[in-house]
mmCIF file of C-alpha atoms in Angstrom:
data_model
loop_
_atom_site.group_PDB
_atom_site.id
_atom_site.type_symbol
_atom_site.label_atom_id
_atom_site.label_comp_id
_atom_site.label_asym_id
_atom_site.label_seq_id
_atom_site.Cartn_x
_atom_site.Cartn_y
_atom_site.Cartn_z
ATOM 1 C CA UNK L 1 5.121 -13.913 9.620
ATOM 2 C CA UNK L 2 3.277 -14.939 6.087
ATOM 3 C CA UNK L 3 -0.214 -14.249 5.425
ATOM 4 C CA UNK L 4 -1.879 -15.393 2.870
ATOM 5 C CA UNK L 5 -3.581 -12.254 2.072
ATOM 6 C CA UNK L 6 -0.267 -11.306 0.415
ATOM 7 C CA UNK L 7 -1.265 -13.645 -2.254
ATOM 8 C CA UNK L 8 -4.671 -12.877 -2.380
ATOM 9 C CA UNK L 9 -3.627 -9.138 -2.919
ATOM 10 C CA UNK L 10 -1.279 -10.505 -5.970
ATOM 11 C CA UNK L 11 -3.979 -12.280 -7.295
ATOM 12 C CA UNK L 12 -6.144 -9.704 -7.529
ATOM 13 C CA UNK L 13 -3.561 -7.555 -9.109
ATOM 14 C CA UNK L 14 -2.337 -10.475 -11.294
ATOM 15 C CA UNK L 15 -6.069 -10.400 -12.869
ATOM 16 C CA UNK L 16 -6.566 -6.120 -13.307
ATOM 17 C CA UNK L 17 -3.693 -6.353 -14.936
ATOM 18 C CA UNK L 18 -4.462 -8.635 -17.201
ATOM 19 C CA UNK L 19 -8.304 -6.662 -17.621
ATOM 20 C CA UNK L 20 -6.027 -3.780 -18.266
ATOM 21 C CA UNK L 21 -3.282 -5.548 -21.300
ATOM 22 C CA UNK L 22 -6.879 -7.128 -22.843
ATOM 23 C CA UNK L 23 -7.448 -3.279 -24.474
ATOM 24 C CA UNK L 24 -4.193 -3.483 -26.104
ATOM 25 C CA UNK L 25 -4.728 -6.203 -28.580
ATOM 26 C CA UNK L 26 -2.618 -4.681 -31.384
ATOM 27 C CA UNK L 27 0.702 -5.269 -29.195
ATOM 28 C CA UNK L 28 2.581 -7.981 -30.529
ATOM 29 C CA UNK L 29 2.348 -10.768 -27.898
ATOM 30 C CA UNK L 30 -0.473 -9.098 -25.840
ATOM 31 C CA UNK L 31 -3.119 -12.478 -25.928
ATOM 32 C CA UNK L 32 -0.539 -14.536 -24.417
ATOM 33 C CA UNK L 33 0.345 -12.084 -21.660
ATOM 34 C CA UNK L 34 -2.853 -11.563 -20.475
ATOM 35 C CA UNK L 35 -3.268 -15.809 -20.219
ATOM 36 C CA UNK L 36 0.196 -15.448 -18.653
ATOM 37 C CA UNK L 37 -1.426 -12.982 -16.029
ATOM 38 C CA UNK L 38 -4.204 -14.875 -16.037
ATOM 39 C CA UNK L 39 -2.274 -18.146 -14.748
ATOM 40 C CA UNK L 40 -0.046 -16.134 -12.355
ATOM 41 C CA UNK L 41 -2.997 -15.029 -10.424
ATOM 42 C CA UNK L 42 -4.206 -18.778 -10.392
ATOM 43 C CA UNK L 43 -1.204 -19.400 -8.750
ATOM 44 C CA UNK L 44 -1.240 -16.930 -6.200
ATOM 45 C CA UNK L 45 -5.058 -17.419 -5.701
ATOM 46 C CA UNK L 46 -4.455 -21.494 -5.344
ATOM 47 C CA UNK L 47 -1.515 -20.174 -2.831
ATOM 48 C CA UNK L 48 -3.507 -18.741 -0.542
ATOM 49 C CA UNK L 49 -6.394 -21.496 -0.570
ATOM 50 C CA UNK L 50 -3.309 -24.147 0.242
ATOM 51 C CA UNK L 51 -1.757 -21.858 2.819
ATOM 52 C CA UNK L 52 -5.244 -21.109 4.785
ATOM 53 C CA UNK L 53 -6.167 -25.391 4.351
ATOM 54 C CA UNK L 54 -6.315 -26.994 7.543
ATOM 55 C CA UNK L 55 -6.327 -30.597 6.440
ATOM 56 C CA UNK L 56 -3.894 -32.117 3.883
ATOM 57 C CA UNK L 57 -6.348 -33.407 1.701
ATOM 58 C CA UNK L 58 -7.772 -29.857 1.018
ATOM 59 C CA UNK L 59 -4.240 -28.667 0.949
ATOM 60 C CA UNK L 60 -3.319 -31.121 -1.711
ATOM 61 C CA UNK L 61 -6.590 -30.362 -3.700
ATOM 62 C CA UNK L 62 -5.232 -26.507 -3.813
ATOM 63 C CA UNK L 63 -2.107 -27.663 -4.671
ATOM 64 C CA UNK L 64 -3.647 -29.888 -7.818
ATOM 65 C CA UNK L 65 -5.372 -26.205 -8.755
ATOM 66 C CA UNK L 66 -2.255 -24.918 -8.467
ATOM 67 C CA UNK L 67 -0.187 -26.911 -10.951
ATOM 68 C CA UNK L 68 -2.046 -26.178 -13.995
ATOM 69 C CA UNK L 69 -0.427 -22.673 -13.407
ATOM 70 C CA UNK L 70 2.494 -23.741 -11.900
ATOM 71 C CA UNK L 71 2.904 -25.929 -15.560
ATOM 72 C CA UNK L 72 1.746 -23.025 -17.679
ATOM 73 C CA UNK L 73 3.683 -20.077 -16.661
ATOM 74 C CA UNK L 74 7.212 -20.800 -17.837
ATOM 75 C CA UNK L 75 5.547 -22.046 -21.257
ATOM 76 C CA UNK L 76 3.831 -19.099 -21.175
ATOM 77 C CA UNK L 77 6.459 -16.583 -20.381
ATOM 78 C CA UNK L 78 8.598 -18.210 -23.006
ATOM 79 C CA UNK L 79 5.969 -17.776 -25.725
ATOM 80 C CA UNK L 80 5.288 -14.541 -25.044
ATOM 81 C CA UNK L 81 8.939 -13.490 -25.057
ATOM 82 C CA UNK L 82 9.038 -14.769 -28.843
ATOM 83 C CA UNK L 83 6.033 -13.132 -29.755
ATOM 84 C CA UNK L 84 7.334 -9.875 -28.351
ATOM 85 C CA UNK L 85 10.371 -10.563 -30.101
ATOM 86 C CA UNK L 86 9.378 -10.918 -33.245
ATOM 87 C CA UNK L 87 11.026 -14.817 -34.546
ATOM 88 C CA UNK L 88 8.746 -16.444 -36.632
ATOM 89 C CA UNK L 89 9.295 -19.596 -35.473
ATOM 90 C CA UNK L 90 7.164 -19.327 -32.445
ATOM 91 C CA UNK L 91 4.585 -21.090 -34.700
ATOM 92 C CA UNK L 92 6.493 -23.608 -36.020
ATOM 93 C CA UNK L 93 5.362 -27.207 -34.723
ATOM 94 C CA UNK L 94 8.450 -28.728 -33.246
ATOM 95 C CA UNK L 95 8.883 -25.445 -30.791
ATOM 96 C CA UNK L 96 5.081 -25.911 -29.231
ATOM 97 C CA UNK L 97 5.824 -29.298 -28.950
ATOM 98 C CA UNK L 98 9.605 -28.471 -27.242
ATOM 99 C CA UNK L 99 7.794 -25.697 -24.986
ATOM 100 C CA UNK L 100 4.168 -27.499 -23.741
ATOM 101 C CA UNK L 101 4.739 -31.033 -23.865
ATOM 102 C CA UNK L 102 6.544 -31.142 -20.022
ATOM 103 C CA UNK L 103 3.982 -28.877 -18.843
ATOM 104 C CA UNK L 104 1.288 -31.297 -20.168
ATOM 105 C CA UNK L 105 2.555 -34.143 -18.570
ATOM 106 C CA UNK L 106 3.123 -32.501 -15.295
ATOM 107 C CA UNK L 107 -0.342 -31.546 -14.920
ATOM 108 C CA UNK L 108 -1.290 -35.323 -15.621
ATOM 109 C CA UNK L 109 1.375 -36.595 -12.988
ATOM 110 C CA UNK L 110 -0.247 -33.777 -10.580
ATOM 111 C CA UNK L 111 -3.469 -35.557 -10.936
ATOM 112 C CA UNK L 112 -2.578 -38.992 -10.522
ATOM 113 C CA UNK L 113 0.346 -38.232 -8.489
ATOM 114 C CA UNK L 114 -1.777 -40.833 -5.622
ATOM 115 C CA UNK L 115 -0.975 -43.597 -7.969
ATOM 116 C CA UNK L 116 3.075 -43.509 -8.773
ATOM 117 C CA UNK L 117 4.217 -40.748 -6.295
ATOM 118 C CA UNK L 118 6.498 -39.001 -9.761
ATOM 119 C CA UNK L 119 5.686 -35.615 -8.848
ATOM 120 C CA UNK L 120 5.550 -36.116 -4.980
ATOM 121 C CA UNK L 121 6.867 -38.944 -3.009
ATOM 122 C CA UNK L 122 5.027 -37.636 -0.087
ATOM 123 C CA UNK L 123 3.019 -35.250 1.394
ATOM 124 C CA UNK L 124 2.997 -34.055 5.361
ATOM 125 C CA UNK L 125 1.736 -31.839 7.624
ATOM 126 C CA UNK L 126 4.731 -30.063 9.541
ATOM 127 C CA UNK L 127 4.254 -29.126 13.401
ATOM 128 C CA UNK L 128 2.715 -25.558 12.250
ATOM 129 C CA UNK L 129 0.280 -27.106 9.697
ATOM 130 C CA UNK L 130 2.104 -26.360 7.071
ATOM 131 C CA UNK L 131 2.244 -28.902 4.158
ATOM 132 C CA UNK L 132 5.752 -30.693 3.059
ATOM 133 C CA UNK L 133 6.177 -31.807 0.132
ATOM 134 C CA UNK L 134 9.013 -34.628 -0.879
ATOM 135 C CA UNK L 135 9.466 -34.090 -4.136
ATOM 136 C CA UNK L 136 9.698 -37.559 -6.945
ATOM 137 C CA UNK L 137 11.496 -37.551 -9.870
ATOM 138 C CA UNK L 138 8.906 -36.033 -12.062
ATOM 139 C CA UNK L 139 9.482 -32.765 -9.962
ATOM 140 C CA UNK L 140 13.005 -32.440 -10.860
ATOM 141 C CA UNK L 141 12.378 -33.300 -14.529
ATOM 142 C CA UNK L 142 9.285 -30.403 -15.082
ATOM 143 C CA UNK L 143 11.558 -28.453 -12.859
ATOM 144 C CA UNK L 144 14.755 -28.355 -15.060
ATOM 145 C CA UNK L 145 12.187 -27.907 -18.301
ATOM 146 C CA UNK L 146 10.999 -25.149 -16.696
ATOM 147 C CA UNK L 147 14.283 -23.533 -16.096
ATOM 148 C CA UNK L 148 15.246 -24.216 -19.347
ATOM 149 C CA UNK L 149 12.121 -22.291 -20.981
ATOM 150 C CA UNK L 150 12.683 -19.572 -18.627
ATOM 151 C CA UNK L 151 16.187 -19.214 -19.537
ATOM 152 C CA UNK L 152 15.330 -19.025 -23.219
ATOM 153 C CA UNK L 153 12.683 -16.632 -22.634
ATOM 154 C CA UNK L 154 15.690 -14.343 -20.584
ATOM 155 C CA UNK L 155 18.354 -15.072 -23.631
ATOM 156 C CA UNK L 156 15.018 -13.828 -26.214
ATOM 157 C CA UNK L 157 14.489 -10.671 -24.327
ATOM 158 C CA UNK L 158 18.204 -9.984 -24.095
ATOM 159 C CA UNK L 159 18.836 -10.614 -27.511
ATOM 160 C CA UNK L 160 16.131 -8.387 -28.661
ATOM 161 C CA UNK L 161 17.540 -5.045 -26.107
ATOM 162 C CA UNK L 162 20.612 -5.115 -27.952
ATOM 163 C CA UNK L 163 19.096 -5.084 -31.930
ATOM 164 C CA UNK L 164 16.244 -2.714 -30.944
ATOM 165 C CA UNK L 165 16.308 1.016 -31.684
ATOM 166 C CA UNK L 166 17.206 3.042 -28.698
ATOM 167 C CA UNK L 167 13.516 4.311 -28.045
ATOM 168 C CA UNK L 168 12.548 1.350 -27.353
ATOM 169 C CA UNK L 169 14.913 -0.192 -24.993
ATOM 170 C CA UNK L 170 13.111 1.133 -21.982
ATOM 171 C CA UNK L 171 10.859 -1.867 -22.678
ATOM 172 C CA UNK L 172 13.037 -4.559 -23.271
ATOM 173 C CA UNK L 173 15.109 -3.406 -20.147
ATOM 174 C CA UNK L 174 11.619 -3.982 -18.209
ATOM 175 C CA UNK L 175 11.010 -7.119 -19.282
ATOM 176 C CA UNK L 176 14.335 -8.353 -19.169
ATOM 177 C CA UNK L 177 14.250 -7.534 -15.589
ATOM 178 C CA UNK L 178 10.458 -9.097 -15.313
ATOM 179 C CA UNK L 179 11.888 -12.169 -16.829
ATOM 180 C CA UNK L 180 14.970 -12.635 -14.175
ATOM 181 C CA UNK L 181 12.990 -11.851 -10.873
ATOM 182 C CA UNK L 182 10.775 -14.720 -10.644
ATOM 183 C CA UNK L 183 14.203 -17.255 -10.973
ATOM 184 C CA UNK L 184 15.543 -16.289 -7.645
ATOM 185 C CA UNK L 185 12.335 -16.954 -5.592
ATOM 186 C CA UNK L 186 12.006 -20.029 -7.017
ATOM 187 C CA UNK L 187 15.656 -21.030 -6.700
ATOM 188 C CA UNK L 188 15.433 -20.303 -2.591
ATOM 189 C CA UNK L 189 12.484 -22.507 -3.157
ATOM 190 C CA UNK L 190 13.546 -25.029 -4.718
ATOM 191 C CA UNK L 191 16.933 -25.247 -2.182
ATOM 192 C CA UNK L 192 15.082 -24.820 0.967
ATOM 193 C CA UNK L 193 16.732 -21.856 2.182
ATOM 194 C CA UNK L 194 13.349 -20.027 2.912
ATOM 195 C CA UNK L 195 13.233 -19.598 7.143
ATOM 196 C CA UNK L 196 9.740 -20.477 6.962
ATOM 197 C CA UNK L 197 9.296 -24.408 5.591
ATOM 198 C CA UNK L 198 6.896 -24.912 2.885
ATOM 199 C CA UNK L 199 6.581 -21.288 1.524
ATOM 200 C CA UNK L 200 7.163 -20.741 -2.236
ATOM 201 C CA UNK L 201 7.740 -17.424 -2.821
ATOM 202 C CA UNK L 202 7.673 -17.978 -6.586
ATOM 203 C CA UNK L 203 3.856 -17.122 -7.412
ATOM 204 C CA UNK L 204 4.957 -13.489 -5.700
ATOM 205 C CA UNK L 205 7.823 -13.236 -7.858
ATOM 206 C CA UNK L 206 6.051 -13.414 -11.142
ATOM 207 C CA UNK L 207 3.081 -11.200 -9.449
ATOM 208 C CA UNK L 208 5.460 -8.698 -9.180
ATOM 209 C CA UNK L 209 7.167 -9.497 -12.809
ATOM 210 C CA UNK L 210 4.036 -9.070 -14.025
#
């Protein structure tokens, strides 16, 4: 059985962590980690607000918390990977544009989701209380963006284990793994092959990527 406490528990890690990467500010990439941390536990702390919700309207208020780091993570994550990295053109105008614009947009379709239904055709309480959501087009759109930027981030980190010198691959290999272990508990997600309807493990994933 799921308890929401498991996500409290990540979120409170999710945030001492990023206390703890704030004192190394001369790592390349370290600002954007921490507001990657930062979102993760926003997640995870939204989580367990929507999980413990009895009514659907308070559930769907958690939920509208929850996107703006359920939006920001992958751009994050991304954006940190090419900082770490080293390639220049993480500053180049056409890549923020290619990496935050979905997220953007998704955040405004979460908030006026009532009026078009894009990002959630509808929302129901299941027979345990539990909230279901049918997911609109939107969904599948921010969805495949986000894949996309986590993919890229994955390919970054790869790339960069094979040039670096051999001292340093211990980090790489880390992050390369941090980068991969979040995709698989959003793909049972996303396929509804959970046992328990309505969980997303994903938020627990990058807790632990983290």
């Amino acid at each position: 059985m799921f308890h929401p406490s498991t996500l409290l528990v990540s979120a409170g890690l999710s945030f001492w962590l990023a206390q703890h990467v704030r004192r190394r500010k001369a790592t390349p990439g370290s600002a954007t980690f921490v507001w990657l941390l930062v979102a993760i536990g926003t997640w995870c702390l939204c989580g367990a607000g929507h999980w413990a919700a009895g009514s659907l309207e308070a559930k769907l208020a958690w939920s509208r918390g929850q996107y703006f780091a359920i939006a920001s993570v992958p751009a994050l994550s991304l954006t940190f990977a090419l900082q770490f990295a080293g390639l220049p053109w993480v500053t180049w105008a056409r890549t923020i544009a290619f990496i935050w614009t979905i997220p953007v947009l998704t955040v405004i379709a979460c908030l006026t989701n009532a009026w078009h239904g894009a990002l959630w055709s509808s929302v129901t309480l299941g027979p345990a209380g539990r909230a279901i959501y049918e997911h609109g087009w939107w969904f599948w759109i921010a969805a495949g963006h986000a894949y996309v930027l986590m993919l890229a981030g994955t390919l970054v980190i790869a790339r960069a284990l094979r040039r670096s010198p051999m001292p340093y691959r211990g980090q790489f290999v880390a992050l390369l793994a941090g980068a991969v272990l979040p995709w698989g508990g959003n793909l049972v997600y996303v396929t509804g092959l959970l046992p328990i309807e309505g969980l997303d493990l994903t938020p627990l994933m990058f807790a632990a990527s983290g």
